[in-house]
Coordinates of C-alpha atoms in Angstrom, one line a residue:
Chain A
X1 CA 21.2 -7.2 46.1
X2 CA 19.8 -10.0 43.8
X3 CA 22.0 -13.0 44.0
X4 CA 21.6 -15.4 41.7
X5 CA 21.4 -18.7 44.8
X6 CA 22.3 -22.5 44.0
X7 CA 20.7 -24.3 46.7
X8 CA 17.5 -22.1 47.0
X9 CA 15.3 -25.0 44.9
X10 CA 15.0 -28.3 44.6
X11 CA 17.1 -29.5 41.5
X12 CA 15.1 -31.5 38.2
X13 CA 15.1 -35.1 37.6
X14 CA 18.0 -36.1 35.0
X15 CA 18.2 -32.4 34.3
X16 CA 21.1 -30.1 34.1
X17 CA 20.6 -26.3 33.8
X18 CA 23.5 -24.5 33.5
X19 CA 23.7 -20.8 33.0
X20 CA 26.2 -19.1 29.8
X21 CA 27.1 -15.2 30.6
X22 CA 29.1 -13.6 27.5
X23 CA 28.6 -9.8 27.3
X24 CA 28.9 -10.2 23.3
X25 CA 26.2 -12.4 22.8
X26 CA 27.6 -14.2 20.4
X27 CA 29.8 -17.9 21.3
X28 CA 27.2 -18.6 23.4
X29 CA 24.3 -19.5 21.0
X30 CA 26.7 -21.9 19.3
X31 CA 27.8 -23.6 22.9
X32 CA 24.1 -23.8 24.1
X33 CA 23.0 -25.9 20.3
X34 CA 25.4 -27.9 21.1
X35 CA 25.3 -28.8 25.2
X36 CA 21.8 -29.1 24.0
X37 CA 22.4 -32.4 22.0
X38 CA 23.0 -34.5 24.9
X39 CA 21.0 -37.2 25.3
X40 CA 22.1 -39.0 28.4
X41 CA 20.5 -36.2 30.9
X42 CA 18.0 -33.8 29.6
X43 CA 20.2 -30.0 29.7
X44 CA 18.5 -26.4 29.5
X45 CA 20.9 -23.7 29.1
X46 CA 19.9 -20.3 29.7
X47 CA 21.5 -17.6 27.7
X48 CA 22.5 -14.0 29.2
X49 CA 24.6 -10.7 28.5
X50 CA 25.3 -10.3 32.2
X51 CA 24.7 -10.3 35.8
X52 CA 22.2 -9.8 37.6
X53 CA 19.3 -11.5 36.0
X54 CA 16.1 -9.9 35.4
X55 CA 13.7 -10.1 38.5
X56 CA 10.7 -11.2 35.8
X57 CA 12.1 -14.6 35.3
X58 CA 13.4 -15.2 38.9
X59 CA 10.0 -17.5 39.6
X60 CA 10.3 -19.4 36.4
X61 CA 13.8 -19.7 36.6
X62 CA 15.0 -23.5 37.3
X63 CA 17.9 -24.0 39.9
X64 CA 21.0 -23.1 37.6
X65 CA 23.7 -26.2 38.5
X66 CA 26.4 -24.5 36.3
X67 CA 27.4 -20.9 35.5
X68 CA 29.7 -20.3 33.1
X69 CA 31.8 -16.9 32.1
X70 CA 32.4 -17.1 28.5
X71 CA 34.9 -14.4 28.1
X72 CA 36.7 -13.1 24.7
X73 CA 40.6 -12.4 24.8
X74 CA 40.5 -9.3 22.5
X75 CA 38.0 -7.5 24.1
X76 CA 38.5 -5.4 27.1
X77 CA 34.7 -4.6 27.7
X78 CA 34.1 -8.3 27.7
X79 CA 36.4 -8.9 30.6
X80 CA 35.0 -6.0 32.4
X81 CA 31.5 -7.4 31.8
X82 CA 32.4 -10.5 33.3
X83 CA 34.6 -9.7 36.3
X84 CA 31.4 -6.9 37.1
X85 CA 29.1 -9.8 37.0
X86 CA 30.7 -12.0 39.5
X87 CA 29.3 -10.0 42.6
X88 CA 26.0 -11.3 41.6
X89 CA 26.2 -14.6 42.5
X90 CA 26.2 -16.4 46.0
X91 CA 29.5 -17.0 47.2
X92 CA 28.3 -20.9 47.2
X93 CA 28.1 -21.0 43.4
X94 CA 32.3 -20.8 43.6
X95 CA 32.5 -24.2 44.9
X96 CA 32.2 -26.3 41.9
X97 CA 29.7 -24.5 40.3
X98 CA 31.4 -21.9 38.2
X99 CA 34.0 -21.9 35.5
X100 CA 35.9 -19.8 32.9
X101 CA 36.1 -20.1 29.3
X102 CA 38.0 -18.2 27.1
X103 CA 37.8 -17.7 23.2
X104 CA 40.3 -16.3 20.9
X105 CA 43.3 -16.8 23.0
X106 CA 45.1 -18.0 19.7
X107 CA 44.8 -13.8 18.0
X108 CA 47.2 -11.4 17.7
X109 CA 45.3 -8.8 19.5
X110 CA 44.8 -10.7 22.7
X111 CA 47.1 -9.0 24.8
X112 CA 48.9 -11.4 27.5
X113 CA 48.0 -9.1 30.2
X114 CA 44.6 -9.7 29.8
X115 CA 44.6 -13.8 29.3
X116 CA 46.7 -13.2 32.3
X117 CA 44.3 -11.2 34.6
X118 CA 41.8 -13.9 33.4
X119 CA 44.0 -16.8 35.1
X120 CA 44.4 -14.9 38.6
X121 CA 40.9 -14.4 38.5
X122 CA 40.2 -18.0 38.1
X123 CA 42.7 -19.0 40.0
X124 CA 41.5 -16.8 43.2
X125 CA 38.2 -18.1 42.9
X126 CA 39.3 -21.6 42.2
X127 CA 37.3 -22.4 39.1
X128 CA 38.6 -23.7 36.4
X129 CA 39.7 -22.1 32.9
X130 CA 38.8 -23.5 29.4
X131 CA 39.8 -22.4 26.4
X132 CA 37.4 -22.6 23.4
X133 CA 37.4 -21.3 19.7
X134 CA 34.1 -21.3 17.6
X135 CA 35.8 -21.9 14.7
X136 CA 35.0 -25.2 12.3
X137 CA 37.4 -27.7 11.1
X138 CA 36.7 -26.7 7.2
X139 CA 37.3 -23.1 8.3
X140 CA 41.1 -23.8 9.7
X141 CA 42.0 -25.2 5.6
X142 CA 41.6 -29.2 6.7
X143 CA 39.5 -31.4 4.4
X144 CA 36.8 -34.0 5.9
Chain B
X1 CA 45.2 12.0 -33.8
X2 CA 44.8 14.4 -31.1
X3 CA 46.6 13.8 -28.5
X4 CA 43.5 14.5 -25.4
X5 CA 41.6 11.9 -27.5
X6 CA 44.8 8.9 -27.1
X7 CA 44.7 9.7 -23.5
X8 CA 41.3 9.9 -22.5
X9 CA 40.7 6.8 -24.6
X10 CA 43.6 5.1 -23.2
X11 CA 43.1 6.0 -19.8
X12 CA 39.2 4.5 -20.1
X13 CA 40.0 1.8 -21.5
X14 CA 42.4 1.2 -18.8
X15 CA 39.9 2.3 -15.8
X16 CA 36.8 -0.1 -17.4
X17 CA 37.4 -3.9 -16.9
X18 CA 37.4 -6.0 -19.8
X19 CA 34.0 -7.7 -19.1
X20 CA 32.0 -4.7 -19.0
X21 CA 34.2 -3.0 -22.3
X22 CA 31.7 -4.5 -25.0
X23 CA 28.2 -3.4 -22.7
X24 CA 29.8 -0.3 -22.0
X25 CA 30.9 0.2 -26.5
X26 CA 27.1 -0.9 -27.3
X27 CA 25.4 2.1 -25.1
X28 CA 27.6 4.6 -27.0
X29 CA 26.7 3.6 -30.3
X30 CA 29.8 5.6 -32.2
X31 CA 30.7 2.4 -33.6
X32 CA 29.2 0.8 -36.4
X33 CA 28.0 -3.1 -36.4
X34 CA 31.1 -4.3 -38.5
X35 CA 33.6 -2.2 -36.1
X36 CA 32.1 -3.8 -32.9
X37 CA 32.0 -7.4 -34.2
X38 CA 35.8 -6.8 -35.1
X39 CA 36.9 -5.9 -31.5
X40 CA 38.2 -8.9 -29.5
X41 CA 37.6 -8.4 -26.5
X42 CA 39.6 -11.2 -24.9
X43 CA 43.3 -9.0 -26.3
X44 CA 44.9 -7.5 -23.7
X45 CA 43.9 -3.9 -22.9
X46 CA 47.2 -2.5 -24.6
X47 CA 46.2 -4.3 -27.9
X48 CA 41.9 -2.8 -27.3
X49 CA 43.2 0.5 -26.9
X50 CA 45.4 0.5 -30.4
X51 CA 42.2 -1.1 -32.2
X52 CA 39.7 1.6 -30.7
X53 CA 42.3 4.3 -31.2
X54 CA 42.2 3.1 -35.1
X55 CA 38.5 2.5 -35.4
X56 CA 37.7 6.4 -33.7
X57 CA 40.1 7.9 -36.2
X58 CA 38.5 6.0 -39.0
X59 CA 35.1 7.5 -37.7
X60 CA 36.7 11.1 -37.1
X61 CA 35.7 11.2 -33.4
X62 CA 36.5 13.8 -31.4
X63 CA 37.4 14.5 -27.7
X64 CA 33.5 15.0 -27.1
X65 CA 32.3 11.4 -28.5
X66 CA 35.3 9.9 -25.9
X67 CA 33.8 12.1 -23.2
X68 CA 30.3 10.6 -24.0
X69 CA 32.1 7.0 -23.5
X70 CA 33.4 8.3 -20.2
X71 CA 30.2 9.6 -19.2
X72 CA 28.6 6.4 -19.9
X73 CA 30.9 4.6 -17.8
X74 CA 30.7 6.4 -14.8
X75 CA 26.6 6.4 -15.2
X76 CA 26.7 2.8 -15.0
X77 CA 29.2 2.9 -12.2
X78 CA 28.2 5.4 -9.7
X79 CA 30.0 4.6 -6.6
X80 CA 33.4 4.7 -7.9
X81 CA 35.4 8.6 -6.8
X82 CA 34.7 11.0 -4.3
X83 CA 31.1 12.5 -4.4
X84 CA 29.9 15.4 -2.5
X85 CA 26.6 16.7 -1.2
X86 CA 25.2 19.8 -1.8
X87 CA 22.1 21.2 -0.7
X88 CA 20.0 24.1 -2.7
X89 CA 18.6 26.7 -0.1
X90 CA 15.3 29.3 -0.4
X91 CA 13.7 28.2 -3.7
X92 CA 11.8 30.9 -5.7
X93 CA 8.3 30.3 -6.2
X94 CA 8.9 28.7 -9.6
X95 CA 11.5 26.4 -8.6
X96 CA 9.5 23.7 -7.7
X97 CA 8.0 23.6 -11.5
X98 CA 11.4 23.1 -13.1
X99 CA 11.8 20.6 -16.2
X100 CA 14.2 19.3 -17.7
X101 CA 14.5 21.3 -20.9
X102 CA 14.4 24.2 -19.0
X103 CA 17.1 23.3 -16.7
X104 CA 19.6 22.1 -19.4
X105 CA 19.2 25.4 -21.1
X106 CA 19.4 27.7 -18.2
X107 CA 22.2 26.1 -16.8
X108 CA 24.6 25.6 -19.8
X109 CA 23.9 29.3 -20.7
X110 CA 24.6 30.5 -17.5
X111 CA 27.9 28.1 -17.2
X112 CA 29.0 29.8 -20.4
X113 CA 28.3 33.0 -19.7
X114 CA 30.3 32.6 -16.4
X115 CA 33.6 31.1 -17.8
X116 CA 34.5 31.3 -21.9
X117 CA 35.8 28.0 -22.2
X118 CA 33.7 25.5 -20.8
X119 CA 32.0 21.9 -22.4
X120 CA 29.4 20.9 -20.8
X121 CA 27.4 17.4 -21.5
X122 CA 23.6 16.9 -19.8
X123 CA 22.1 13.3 -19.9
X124 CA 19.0 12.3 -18.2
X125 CA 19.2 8.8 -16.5
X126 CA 16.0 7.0 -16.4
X127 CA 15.8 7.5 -12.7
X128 CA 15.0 10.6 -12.5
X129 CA 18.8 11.8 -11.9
X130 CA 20.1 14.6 -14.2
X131 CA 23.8 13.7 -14.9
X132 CA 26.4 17.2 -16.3
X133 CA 29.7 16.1 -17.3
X134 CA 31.9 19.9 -17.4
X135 CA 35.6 19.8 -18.7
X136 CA 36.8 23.3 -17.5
X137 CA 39.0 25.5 -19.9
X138 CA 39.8 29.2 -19.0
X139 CA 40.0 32.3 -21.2
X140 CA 43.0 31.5 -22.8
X141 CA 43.3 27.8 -22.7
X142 CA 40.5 24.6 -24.1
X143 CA 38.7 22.7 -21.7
X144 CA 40.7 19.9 -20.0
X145 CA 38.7 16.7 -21.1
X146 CA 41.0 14.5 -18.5
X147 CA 40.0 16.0 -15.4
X148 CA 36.3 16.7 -15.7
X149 CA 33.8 17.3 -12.8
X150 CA 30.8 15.1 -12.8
X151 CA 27.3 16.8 -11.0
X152 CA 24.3 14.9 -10.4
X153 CA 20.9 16.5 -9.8
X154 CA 17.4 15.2 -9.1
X155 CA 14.8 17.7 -10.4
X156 CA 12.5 19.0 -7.4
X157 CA 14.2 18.1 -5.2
X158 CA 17.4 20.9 -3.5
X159 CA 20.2 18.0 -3.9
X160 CA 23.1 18.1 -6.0
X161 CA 25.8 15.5 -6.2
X162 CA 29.4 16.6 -6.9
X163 CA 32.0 14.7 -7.7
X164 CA 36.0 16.0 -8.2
X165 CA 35.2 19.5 -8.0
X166 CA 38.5 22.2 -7.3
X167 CA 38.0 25.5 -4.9
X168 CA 37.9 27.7 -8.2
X169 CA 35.3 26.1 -10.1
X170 CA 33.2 25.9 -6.8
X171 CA 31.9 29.4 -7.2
X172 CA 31.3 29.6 -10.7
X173 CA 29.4 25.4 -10.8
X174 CA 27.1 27.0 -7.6
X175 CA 26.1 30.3 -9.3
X176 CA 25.3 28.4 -12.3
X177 CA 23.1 25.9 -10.2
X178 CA 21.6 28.5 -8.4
X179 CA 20.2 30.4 -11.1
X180 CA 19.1 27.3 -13.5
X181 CA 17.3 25.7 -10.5
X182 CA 15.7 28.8 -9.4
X183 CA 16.9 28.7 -5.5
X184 CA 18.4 31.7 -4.3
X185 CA 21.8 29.9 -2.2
X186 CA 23.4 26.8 -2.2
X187 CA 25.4 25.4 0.6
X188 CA 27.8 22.4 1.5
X189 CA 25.1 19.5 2.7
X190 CA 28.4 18.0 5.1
X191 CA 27.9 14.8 4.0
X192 CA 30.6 13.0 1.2
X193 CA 31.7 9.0 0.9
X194 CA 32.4 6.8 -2.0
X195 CA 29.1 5.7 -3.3
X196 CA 26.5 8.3 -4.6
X197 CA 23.9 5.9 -4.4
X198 CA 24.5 5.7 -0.5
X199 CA 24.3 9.2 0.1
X200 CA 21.2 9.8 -1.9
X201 CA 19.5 7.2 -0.4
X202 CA 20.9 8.5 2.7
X203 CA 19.7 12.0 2.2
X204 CA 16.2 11.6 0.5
X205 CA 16.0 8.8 3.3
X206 CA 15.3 5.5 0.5
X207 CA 15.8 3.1 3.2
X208 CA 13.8 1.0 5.3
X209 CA 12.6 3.8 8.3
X210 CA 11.9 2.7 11.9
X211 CA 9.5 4.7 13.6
X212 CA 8.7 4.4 17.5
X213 CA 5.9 2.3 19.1
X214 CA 4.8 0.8 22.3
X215 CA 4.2 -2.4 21.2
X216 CA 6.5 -3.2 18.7
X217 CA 4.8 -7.1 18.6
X218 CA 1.5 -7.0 18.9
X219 CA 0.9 -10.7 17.7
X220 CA 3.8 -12.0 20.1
X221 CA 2.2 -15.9 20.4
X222 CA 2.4 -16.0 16.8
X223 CA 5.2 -14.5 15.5
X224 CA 7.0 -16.7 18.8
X225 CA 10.5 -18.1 16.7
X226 CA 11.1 -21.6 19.2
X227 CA 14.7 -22.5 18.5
X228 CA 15.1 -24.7 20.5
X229 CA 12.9 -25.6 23.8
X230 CA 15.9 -26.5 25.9
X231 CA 17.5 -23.0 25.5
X232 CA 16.1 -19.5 27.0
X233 CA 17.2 -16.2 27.0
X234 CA 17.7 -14.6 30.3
X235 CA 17.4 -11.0 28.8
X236 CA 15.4 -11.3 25.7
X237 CA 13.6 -8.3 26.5
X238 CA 16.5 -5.7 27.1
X239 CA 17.6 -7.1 24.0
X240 CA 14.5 -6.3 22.1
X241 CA 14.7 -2.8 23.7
X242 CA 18.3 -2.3 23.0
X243 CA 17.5 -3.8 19.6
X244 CA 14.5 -1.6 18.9
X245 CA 16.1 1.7 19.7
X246 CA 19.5 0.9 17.3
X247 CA 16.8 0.6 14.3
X248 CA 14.6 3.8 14.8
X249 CA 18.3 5.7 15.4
X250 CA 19.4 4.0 12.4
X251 CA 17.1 1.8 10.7
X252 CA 16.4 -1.4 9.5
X253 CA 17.2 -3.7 6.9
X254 CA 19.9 -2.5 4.5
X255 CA 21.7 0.5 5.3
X256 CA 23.1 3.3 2.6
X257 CA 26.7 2.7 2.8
X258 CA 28.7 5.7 4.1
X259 CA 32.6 5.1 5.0
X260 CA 33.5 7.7 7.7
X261 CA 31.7 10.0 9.9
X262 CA 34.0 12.9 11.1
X263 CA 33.6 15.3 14.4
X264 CA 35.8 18.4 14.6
X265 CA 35.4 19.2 18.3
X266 CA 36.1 23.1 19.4
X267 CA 35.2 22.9 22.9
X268 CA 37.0 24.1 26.4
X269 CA 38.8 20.8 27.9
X270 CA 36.8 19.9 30.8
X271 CA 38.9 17.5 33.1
X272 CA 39.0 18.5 37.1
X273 CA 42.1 16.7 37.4
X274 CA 44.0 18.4 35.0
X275 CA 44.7 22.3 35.7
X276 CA 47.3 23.2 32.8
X277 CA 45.0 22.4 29.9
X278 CA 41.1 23.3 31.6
X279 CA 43.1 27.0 32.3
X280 CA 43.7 27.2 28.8
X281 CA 41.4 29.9 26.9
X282 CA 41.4 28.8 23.5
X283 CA 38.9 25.6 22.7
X284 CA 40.4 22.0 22.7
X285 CA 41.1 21.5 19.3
X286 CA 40.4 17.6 17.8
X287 CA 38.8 15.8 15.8
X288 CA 37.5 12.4 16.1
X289 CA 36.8 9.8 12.5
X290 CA 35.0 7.2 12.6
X291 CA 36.2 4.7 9.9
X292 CA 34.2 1.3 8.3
X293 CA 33.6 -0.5 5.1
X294 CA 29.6 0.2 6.2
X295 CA 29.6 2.6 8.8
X296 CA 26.0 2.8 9.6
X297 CA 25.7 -0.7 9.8
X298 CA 28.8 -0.8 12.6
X299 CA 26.8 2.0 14.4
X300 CA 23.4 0.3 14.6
X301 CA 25.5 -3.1 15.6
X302 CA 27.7 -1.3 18.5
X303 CA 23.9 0.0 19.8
X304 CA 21.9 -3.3 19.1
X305 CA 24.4 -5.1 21.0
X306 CA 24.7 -3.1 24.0
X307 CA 29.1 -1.1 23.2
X308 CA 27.1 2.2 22.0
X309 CA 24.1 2.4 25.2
X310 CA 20.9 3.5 24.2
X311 CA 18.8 5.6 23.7
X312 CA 21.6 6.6 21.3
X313 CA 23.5 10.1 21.5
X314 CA 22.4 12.4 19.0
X315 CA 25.8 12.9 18.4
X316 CA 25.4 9.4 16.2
X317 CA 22.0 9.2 15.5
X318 CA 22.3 12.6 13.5
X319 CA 24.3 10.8 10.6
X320 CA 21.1 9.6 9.6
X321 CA 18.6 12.3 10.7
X322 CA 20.7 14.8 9.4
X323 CA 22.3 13.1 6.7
X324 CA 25.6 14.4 7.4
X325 CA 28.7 13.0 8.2
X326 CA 30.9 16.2 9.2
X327 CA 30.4 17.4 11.9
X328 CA 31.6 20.6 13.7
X329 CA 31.1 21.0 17.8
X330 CA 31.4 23.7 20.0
X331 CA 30.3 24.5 23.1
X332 CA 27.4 26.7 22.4
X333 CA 24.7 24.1 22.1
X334 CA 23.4 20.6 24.0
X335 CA 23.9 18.7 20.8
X336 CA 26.2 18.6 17.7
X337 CA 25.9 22.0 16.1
X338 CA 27.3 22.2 12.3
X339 CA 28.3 25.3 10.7
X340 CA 29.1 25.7 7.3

């Protein structure tokens, strides 16, 4: 089985890489443009729909320091995608190097059951849970 | 006044907004200069109405000039109602050389001959769409000017649009096509939504067509898009694929807006685990809609991004390769199977 492994190379100078999963494809383009602007440490992020990674890139690929699971509430099939994807990486990643994070968890069709299946899972693994929204400010009626 | 002519003026004016009254009273040309120039069009639509109502009695129009108006209107404004496809089958050897003239005249003598009291009303539109407007009497009563059936046909080609057509005019508006167009059936093309231009385009396939290749990027270093160095996609390439397949099911670009697809499954309930309902004889009755404001769109989105898994079923790429959005299943073929 193709495990995605943290300690199998040697990590970059100043560099982060850190790995977004989200089956929809969608929060995570926003995220990356803006981890992207850091200028204190250089950071790649690498962008996928789910687990396992394609073997192609597995010699290119730098050592990924950060994996996170960027779920959305009011889809099932998101969830699902995620949870699925978790046997894929090396039990070693769950030791600091994996985290949760959660959009819409503000909409009506969210059901609780779900955001709270999403906070066992995270809490079994013990990784942490964020919750994010990719909404802007001007969208939410304030004025800049 | 006649008392069709109030109504059907009022209930146009009523149904065409304000800003597009004074276009829509230029095209029809019943009115003179001085007449249009008095009309203020910033009244409310109660006060239009009254002045329009005085200015068509001044004129002497008649319930046909007001159904010109109407027909006008719904010209311009094609994907308001209910249309309908229809699909002429077996054409005679002539009916490919079919003109205009010869159409108009066939088929308003053949309409007439069918049913006493009929008015019909042909208009070419400059695209190559013939437009009938027919207000249906019967042998004993005028033609109803307020609930007229609208009919659009391209010439050469075996469609026919139908719009707000009842079970008892069907027979007698399908001989009439039949014979005038020169095709020896006519059948029920399954495919219906709000906006005619959709479905044409839909049907005579006037959108932006897919087609399969190897190498769908033969110039990949130069048409690379770099947004930004620091971020990589893992899975470019299934996307591409995935991507790829939605557009040849589908297509690309723009797609004909259509606002339901429907699938009236007759099949035996197949479930292992349940013995009361796969013992049944009879079929499992259902039927399954699929409902959006663009449903083709939705459908090529739900395969590009991986919900719908491609290649896609035939069961949804048919909409387009079919053109049809009704669909009847049974269990007697692999794929959807329609009937009429």
């Amino acid at each position: 089985m193709s495990l995605l492994k943290p300690f199998s190379k040697l990590p970059g100078l100043n560099t982060a890489n850190i790995l977004l999963v989200e089956s929809e494809e969608q929060f995570q383009q926003s995220l990356a443009d803006v981890l992207v602007e850091e200028t204190s440490v250089t950071v790649n992020v690498r962008l996928a729909k789910s687990l396992p990674l394609p073997m192609e890139n597995d010699e290119s690929r730098p050592r990924i320091d950060l994996v996170v699971f960027i779920i959305n509430l009011t889809s099932e099939l998101s969830f699902q995608s995620a949870e699925a994807s978790l046997k894929y990486l090396d039990p070693g990643y769950f030791l600091g190097k994996v985290c949760f994070m959660v959009t819409n968890a503000r909409s009506a069709s969210a059901p609780a059951e779900r955001l709270d299946a999403v906070r066992k899972l995270a809490a079994s693994l013990h990784c942490p849970l964020l919750f994010a929204e990719d909404q802007v400010c001007s969208s939410l009626g304030h004025k800049h | 006044m006649d008392n069709t002519v109030k109504r059907l003026l009022e209930r146009l004016v009523r149904r065409i907004p304000s800003r597009m009254l004074k276009t829509t009273l230029d095209k029809w040309s019943r009115l003179t200069a001085t007449q249009r120039q008095s009309i203020d069009y910033t009244e409310s639509k109660w006060a239009l109405t009254e002045k329009l109502l005085a200015i068509c009695e001044e004129n002497e129009l008649t319930v046909k000039h007001i159904a010109e108006l109407e027909m006008i209107h719904v010209i311009e404004n094609p994907n308001l109602g209910m249309w309908h496809a229809f699909q002429l089958m077996d054409p005679q050897d002539d009916a490919h050389s079919v003109e205009l003239t010869q159409f108009k005249e066939q088929f308003k003598s053949h309409l007439s001959e069918l049913i006493r009291h009929v008015s019909i009303k042909i208009k070419k539109h400059t695209d190559e769409a013939v437009w009938i407007r027919i207000a249906w009497g019967d042998t004993f009563s005028r033609p109803n000017h307020l609930k007229p059936t609208y009919v659009v046909h391209y010439l050469q080609t075996p469609y026919v649009f139908l719009s707000s057509l009842t079970s008892k005019q069907k027979p007698l508006l399908s001989q009439a096509l039949v014979l005038s167009t020169r095709y020896q059936a006519i059948k029920d093309a399954n495919l219906s939504g709000r906006k005619l231009t959709a479905i044409r385009d839909l049907l005579m396939k006037q959108y932006l067509q897919v087609f399969p290749t190897k190498f769908p990027s033969p110039l990949a270093e130069r048409n690379r898009v770099v947004s930004n160095l620091h971020i990589e996609k893992e899975q470019a390439g299934s996307a591409a694929n995935r991507h790829q397949m939605a557009c040849e099911a589908f297509g690309d670009g723009l797609l004909p807006q259509l606002q339901s697809a429907v699938y009236k499954l007759e099949t035996k309930f197949r479930d292992h685990t349940n013995k009361t309902m796969t013992e049944r004889d009879e079929p499992f009755r259902c039927v399954v809609k699929f409902a959006s404001t663009n449903l083709l769109e939705s459908l090529r989105h739900s395969a590009s991004s991986g919900v719908a898994s491609t290649p896609v079923t035939p069961l949804l790429s048919s909409v387009p390769l079919k053109g049809k959005n009704y669909f009847v299943i049974t269990d007697n073929g692999p794929g959807p199977s329609s009937q009429k």
